[in-house]
mmCIF file of N, CA, C and O in Angstrom:
data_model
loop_
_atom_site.group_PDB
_atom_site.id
_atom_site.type_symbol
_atom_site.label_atom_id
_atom_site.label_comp_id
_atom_site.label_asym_id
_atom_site.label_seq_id
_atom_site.Cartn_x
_atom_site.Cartn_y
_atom_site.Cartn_z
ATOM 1 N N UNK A 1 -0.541 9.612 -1.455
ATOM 2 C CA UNK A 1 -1.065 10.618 -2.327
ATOM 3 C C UNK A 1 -0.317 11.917 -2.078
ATOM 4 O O UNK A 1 0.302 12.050 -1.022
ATOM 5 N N UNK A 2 -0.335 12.688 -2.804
ATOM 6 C CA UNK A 2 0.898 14.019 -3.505
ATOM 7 C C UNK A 2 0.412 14.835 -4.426
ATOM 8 O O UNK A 2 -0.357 14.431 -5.299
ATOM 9 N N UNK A 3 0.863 16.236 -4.317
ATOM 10 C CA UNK A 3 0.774 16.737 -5.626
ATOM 11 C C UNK A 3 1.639 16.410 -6.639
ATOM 12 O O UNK A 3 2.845 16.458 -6.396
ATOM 13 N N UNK A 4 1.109 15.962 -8.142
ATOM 14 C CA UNK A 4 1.896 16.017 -9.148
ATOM 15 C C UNK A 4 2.974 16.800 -9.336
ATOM 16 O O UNK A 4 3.908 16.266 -9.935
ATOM 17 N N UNK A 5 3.108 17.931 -8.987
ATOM 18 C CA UNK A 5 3.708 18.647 -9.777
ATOM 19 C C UNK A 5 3.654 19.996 -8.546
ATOM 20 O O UNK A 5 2.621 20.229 -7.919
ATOM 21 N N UNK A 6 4.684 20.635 -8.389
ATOM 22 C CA UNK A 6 4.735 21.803 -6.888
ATOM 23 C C UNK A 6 4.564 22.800 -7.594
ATOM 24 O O UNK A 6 4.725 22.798 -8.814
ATOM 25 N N UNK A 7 4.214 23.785 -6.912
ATOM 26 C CA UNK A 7 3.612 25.011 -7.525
ATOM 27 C C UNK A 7 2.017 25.116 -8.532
ATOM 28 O O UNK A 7 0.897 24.643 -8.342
ATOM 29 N N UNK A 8 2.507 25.827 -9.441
ATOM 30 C CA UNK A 8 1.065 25.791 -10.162
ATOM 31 C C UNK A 8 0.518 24.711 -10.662
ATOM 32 O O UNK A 8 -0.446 24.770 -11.425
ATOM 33 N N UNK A 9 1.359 23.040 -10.097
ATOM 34 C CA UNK A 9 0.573 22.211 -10.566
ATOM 35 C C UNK A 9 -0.083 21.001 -9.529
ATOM 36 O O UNK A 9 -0.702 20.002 -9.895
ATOM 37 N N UNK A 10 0.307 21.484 -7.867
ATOM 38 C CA UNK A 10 -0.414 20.971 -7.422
ATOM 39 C C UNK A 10 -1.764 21.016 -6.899
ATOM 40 O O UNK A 10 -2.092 20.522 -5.821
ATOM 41 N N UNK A 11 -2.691 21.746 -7.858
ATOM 42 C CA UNK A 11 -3.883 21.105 -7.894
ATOM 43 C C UNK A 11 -4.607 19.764 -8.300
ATOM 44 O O UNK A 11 -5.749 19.360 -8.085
ATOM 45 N N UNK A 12 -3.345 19.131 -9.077
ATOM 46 C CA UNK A 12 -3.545 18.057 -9.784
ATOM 47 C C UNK A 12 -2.969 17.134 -8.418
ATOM 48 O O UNK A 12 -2.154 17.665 -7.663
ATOM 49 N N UNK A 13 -3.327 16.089 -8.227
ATOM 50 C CA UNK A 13 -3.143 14.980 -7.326
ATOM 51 C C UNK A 13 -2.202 13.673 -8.478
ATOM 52 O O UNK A 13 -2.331 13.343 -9.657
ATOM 53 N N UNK A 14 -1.249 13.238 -7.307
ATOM 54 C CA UNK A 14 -0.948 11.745 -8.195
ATOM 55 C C UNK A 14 -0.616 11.127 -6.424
ATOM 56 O O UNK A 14 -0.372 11.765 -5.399
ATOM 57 N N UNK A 15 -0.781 9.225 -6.742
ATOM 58 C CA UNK A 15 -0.536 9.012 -6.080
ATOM 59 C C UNK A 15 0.399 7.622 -6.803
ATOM 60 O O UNK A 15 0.592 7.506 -8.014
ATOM 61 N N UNK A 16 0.913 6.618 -5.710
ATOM 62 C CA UNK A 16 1.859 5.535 -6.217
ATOM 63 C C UNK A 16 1.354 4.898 -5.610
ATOM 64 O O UNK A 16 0.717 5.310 -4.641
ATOM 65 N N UNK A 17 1.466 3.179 -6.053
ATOM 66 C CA UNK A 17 1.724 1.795 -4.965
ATOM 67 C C UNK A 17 0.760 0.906 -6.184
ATOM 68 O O UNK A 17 -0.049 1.114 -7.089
ATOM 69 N N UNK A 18 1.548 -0.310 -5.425
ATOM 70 C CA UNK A 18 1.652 -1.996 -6.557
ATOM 71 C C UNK A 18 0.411 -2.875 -5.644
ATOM 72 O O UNK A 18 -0.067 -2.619 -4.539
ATOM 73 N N UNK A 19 0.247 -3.523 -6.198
ATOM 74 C CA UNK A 19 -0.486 -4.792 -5.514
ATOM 75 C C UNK A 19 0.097 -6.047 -5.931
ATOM 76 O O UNK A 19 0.258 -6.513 -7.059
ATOM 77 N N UNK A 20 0.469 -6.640 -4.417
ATOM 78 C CA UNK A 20 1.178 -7.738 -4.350
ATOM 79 C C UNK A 20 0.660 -8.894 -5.155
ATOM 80 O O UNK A 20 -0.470 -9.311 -4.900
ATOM 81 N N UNK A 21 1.536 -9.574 -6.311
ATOM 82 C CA UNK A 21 1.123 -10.352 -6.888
ATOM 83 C C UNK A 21 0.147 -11.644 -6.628
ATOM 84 O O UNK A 21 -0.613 -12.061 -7.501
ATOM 85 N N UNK A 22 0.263 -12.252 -5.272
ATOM 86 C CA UNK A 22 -0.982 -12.865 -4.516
ATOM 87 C C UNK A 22 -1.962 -12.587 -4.066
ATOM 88 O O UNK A 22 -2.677 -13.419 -3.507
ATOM 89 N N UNK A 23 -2.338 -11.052 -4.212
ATOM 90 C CA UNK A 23 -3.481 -10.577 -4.294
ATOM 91 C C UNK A 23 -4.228 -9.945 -5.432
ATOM 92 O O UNK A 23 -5.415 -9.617 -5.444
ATOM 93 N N UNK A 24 -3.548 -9.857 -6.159
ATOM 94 C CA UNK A 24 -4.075 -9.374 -7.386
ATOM 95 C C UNK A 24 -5.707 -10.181 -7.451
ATOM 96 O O UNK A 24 -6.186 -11.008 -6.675
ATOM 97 N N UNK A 25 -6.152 -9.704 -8.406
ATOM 98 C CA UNK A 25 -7.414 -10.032 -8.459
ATOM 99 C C UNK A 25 -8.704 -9.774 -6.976
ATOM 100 O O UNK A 25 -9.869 -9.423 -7.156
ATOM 101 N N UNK A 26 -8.212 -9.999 -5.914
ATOM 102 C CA UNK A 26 -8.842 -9.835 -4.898
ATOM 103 C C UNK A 26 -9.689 -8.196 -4.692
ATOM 104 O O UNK A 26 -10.483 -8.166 -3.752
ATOM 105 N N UNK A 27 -9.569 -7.158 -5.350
ATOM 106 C CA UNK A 27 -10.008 -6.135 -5.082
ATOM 107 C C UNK A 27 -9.285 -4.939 -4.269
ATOM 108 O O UNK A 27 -9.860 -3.879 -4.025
ATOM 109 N N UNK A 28 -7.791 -5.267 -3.828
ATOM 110 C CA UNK A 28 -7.217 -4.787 -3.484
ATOM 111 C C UNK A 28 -6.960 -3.237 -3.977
ATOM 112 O O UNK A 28 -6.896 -2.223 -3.282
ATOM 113 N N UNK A 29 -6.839 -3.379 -5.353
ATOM 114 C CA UNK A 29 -5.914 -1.937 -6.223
ATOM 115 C C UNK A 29 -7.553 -1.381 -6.568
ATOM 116 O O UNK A 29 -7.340 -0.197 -6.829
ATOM 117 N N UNK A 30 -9.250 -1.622 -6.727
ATOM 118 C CA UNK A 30 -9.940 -1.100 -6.355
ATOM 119 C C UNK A 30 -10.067 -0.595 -5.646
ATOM 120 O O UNK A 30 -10.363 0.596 -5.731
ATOM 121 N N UNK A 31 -9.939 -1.121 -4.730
ATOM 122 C CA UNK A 31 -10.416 -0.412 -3.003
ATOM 123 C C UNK A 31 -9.002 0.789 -3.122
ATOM 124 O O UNK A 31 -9.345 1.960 -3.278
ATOM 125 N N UNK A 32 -7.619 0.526 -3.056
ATOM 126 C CA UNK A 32 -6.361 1.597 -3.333
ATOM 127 C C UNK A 32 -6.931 2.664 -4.003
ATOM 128 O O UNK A 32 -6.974 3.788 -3.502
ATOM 129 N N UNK A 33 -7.455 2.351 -5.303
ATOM 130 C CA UNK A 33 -7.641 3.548 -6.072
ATOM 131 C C UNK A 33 -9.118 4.251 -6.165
ATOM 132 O O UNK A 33 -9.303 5.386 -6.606
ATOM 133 N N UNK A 34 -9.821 3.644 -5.824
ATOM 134 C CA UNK A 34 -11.215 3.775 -5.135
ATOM 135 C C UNK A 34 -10.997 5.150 -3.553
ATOM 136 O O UNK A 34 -11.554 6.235 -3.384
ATOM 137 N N UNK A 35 -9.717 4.235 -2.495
ATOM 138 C CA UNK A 35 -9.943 5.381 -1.868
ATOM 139 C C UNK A 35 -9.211 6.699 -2.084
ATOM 140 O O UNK A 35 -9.652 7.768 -1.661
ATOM 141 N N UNK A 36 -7.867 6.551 -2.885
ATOM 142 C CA UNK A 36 -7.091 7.846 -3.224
ATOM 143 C C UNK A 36 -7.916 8.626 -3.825
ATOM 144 O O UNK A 36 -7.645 9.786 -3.513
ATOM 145 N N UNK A 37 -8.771 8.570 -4.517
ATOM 146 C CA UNK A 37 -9.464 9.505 -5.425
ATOM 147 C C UNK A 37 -10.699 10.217 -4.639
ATOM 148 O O UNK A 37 -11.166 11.214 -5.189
ATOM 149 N N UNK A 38 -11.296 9.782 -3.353
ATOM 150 C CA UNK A 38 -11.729 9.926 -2.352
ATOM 151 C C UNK A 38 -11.245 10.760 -2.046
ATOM 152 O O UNK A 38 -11.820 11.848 -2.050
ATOM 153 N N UNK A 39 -10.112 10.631 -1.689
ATOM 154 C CA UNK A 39 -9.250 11.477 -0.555
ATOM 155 C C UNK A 39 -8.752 12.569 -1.514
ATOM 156 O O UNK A 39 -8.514 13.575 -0.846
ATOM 157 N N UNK A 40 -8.510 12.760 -2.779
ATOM 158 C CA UNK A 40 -7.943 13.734 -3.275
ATOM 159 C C UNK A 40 -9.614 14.574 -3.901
ATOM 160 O O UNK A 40 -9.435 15.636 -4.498
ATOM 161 N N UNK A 41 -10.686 14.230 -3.793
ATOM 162 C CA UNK A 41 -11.438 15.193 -4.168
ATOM 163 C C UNK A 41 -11.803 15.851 -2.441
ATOM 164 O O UNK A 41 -12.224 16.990 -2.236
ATOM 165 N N UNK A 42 -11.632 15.237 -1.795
ATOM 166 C CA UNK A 42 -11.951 15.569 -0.324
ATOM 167 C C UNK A 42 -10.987 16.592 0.065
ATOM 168 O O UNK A 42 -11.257 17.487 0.866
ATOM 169 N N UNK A 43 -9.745 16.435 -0.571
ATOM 170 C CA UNK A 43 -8.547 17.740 0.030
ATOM 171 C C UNK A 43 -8.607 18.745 -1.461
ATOM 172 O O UNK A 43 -7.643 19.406 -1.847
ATOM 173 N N UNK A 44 -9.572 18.703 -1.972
ATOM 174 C CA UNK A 44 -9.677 20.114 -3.058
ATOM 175 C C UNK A 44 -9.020 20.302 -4.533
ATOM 176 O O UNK A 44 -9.063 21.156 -5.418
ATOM 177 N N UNK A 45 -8.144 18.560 -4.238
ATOM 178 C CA UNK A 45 -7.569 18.025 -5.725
ATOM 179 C C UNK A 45 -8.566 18.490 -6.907
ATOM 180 O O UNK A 45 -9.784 18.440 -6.737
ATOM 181 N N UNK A 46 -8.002 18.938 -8.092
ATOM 182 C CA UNK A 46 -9.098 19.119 -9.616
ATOM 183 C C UNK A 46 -9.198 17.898 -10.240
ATOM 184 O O UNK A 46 -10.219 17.470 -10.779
ATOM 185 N N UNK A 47 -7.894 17.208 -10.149
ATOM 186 C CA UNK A 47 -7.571 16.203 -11.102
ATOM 187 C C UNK A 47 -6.497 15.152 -10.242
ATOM 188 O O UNK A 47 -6.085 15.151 -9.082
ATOM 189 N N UNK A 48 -6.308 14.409 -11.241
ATOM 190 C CA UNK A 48 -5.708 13.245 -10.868
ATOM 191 C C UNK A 48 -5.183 12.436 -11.577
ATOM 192 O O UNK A 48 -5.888 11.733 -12.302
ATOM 193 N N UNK A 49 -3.540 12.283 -11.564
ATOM 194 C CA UNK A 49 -2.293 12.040 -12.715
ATOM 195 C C UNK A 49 -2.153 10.703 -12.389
ATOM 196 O O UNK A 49 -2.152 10.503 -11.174
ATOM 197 N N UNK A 50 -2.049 9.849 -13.000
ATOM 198 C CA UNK A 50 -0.548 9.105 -13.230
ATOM 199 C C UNK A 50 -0.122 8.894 -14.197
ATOM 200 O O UNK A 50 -0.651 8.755 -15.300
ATOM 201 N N UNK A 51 1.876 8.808 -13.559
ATOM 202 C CA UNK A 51 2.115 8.900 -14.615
ATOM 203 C C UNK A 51 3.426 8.077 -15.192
ATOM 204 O O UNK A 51 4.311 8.559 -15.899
ATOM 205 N N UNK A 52 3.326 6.619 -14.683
ATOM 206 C CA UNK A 52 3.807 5.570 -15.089
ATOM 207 C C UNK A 52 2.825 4.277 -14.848
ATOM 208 O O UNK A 52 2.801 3.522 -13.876
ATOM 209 N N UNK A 53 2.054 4.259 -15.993
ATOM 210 C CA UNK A 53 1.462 2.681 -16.181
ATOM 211 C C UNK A 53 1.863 2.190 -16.876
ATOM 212 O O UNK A 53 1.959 2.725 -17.980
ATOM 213 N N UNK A 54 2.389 0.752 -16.650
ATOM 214 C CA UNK A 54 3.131 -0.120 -17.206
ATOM 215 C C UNK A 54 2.031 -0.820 -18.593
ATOM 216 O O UNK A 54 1.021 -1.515 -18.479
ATOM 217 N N UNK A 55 2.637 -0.363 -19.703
ATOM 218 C CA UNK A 55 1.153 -0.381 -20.810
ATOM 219 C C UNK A 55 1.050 -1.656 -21.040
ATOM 220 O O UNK A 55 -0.056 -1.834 -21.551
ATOM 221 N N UNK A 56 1.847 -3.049 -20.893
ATOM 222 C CA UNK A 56 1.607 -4.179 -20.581
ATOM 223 C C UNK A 56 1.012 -4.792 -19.704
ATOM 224 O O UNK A 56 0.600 -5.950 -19.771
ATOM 225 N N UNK A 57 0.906 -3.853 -18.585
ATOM 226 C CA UNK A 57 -0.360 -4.542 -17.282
ATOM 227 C C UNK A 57 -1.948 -4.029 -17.400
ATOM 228 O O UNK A 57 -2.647 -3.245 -16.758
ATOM 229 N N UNK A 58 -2.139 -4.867 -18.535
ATOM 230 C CA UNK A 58 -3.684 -4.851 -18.824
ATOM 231 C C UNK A 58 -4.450 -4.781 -17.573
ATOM 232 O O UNK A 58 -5.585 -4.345 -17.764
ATOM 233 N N UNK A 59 -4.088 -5.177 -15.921
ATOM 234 C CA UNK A 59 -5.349 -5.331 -15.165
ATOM 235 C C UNK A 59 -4.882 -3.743 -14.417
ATOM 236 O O UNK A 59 -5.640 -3.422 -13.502
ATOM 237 N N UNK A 60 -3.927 -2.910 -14.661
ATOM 238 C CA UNK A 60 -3.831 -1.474 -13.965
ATOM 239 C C UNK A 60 -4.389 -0.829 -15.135
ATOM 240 O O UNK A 60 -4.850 0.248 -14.757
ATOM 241 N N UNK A 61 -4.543 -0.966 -16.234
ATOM 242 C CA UNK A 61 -4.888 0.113 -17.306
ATOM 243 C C UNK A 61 -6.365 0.064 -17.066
ATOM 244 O O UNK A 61 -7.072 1.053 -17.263
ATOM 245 N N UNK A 62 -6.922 -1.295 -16.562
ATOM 246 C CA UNK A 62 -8.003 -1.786 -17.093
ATOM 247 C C UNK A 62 -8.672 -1.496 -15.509
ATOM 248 O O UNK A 62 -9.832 -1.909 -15.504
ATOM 249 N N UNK A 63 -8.448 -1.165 -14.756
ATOM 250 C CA UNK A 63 -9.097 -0.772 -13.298
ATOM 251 C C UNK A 63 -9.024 0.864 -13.767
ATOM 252 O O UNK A 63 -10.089 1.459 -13.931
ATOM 253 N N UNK A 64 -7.647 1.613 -13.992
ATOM 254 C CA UNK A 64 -7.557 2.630 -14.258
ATOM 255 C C UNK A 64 -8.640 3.404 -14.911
ATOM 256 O O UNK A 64 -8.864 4.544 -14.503
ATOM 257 N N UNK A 65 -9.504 2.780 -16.122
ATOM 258 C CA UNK A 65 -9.694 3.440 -17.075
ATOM 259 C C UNK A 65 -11.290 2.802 -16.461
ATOM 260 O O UNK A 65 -12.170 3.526 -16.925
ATOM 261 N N UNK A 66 -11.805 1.846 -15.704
ATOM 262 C CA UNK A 66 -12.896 1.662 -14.891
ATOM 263 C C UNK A 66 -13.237 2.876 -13.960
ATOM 264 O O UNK A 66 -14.394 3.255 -13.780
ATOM 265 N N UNK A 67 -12.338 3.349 -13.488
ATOM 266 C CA UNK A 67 -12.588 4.018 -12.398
ATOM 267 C C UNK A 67 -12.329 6.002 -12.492
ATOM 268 O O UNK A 67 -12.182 6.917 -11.681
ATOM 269 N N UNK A 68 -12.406 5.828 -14.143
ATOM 270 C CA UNK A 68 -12.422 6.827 -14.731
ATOM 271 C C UNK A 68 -11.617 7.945 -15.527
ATOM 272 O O UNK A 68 -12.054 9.031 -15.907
ATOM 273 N N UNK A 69 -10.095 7.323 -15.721
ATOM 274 C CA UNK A 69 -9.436 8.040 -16.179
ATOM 275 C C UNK A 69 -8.880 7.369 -17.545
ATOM 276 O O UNK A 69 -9.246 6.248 -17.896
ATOM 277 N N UNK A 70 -8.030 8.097 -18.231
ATOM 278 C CA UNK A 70 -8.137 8.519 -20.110
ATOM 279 C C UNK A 70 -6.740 7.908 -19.960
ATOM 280 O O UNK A 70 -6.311 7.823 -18.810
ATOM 281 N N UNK A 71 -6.006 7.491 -20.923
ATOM 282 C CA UNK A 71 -4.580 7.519 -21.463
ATOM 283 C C UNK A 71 -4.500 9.088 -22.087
ATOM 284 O O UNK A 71 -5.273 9.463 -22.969
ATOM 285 N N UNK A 72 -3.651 9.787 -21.614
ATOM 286 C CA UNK A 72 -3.255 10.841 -22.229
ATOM 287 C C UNK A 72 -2.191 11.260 -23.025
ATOM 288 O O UNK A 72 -2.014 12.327 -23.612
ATOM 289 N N UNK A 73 -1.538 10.295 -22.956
ATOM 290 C CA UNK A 73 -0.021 10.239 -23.657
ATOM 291 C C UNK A 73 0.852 8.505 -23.066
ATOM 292 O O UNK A 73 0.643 7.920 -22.003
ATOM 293 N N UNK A 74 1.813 8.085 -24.207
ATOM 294 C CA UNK A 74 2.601 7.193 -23.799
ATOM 295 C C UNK A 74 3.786 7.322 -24.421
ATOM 296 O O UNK A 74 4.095 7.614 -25.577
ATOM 297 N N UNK A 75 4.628 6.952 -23.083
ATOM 298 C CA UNK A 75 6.281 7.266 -23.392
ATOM 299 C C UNK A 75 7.001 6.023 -23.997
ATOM 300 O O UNK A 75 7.557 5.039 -23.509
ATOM 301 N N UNK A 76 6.811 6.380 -24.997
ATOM 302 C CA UNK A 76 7.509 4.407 -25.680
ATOM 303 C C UNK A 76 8.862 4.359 -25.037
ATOM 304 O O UNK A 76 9.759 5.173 -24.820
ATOM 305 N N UNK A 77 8.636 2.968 -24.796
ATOM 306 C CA UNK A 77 10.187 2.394 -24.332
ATOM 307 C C UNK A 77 10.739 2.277 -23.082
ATOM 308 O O UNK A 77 11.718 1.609 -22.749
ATOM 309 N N UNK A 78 9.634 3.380 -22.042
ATOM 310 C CA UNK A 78 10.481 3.931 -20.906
ATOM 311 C C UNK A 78 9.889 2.602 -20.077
ATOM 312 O O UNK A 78 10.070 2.845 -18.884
ATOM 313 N N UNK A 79 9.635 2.078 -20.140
ATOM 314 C CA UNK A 79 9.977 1.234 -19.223
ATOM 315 C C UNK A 79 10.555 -0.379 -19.402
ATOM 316 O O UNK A 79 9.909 -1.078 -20.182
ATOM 317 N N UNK A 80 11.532 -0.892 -18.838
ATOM 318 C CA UNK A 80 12.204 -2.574 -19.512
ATOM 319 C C UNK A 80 11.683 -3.332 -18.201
ATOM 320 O O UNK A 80 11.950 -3.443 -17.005
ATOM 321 N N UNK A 81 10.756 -3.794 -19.181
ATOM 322 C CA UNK A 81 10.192 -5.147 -18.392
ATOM 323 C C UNK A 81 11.212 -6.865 -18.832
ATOM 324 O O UNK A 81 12.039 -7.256 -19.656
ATOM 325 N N UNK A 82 10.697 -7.212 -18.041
ATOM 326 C CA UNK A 82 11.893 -8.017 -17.603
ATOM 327 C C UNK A 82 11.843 -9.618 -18.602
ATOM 328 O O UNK A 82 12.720 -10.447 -18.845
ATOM 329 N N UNK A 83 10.323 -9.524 -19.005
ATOM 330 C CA UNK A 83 10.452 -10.460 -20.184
ATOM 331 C C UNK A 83 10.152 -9.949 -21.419
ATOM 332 O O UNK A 83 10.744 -10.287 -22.444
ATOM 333 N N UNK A 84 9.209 -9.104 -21.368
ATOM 334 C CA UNK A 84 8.542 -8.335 -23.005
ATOM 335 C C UNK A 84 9.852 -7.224 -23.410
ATOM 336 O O UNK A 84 9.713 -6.817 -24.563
ATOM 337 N N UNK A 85 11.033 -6.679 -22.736
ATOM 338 C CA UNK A 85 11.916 -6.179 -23.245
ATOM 339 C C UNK A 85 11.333 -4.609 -22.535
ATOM 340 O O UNK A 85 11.061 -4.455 -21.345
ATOM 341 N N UNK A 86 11.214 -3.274 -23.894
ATOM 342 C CA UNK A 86 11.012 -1.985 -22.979
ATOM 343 C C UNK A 86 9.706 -1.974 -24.189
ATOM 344 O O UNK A 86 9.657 -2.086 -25.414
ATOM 345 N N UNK A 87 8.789 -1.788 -23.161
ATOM 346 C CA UNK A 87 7.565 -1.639 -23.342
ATOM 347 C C UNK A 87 6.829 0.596 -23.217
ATOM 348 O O UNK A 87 7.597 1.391 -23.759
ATOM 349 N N UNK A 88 6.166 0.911 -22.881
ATOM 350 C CA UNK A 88 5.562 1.855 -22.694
ATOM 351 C C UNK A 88 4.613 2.135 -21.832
ATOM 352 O O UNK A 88 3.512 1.610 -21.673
ATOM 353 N N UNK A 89 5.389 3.445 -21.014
ATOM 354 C CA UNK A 89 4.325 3.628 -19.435
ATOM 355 C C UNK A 89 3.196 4.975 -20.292
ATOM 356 O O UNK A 89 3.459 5.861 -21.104
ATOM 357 N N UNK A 90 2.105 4.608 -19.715
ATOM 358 C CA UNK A 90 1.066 5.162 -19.816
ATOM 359 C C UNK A 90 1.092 6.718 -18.912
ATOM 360 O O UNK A 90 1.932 6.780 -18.013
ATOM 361 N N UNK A 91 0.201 7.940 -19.140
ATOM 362 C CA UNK A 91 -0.052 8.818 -18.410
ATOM 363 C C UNK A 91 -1.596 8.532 -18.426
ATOM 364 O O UNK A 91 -2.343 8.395 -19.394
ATOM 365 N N UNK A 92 -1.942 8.466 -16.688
ATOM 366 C CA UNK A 92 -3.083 8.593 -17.121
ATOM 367 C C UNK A 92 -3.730 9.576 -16.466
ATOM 368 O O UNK A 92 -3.126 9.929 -15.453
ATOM 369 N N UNK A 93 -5.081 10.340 -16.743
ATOM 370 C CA UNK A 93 -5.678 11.578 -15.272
ATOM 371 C C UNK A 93 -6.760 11.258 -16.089
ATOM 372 O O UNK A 93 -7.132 10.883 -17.201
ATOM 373 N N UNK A 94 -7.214 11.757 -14.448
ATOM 374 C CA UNK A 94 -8.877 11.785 -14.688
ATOM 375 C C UNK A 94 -9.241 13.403 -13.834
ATOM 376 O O UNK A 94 -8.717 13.818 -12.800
ATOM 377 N N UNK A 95 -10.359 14.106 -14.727
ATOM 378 C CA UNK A 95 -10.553 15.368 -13.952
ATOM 379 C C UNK A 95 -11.859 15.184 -13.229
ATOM 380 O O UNK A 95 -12.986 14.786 -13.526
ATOM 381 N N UNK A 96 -11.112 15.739 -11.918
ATOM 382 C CA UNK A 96 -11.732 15.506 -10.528
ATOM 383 C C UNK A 96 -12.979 16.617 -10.220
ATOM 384 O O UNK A 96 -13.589 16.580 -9.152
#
């Protein structure tokens, strides 16, 4: 976990990391994003960015948007997945 953005924009929190494809489903990227958001209202974070979701991974959009945050914008194209071609990463925040 990090500020988004240095200066006047790290009040906003973002953090990164994947869950290994043999665990998926297990509760893993809950518990991940369950505790970052913990930890960023605990260090005085407002909010909370990300800002590459892969808009084809229905189970990160779909924990994402469980655990309280919006699509705020999507960057068509920016990302080439490796069978669907270049798809679109998501921004997502939730205010903390």
């Amino acid at each position: 976990m990090y500020p988004n953005q240095p200066g006047p924009g790290a009040h906003v929190a973002s953090a990164s990391f994947m869950v290994a494809p043999g665990r998926a489903g297990k509760g893993v990227g809950r518990a991940l994003g369950t505790h970052v958001l913990d930890r960023a209202r605990a260090d005085g974070y407002r909010g909370m960015q990300f800002n590459a979701v892969v808009e084809t991974n229905t189970r990160a959009v779909g924990l994402w948007r469980s655990l309280g945050f919006g699509i705020v914008g999507t960057v068509p194209g920016a990302f080439q997945h490796p069978e669907q071609g270049d798809v679109g990463l998501h921004i997502m925040y939730q205010r903390l």
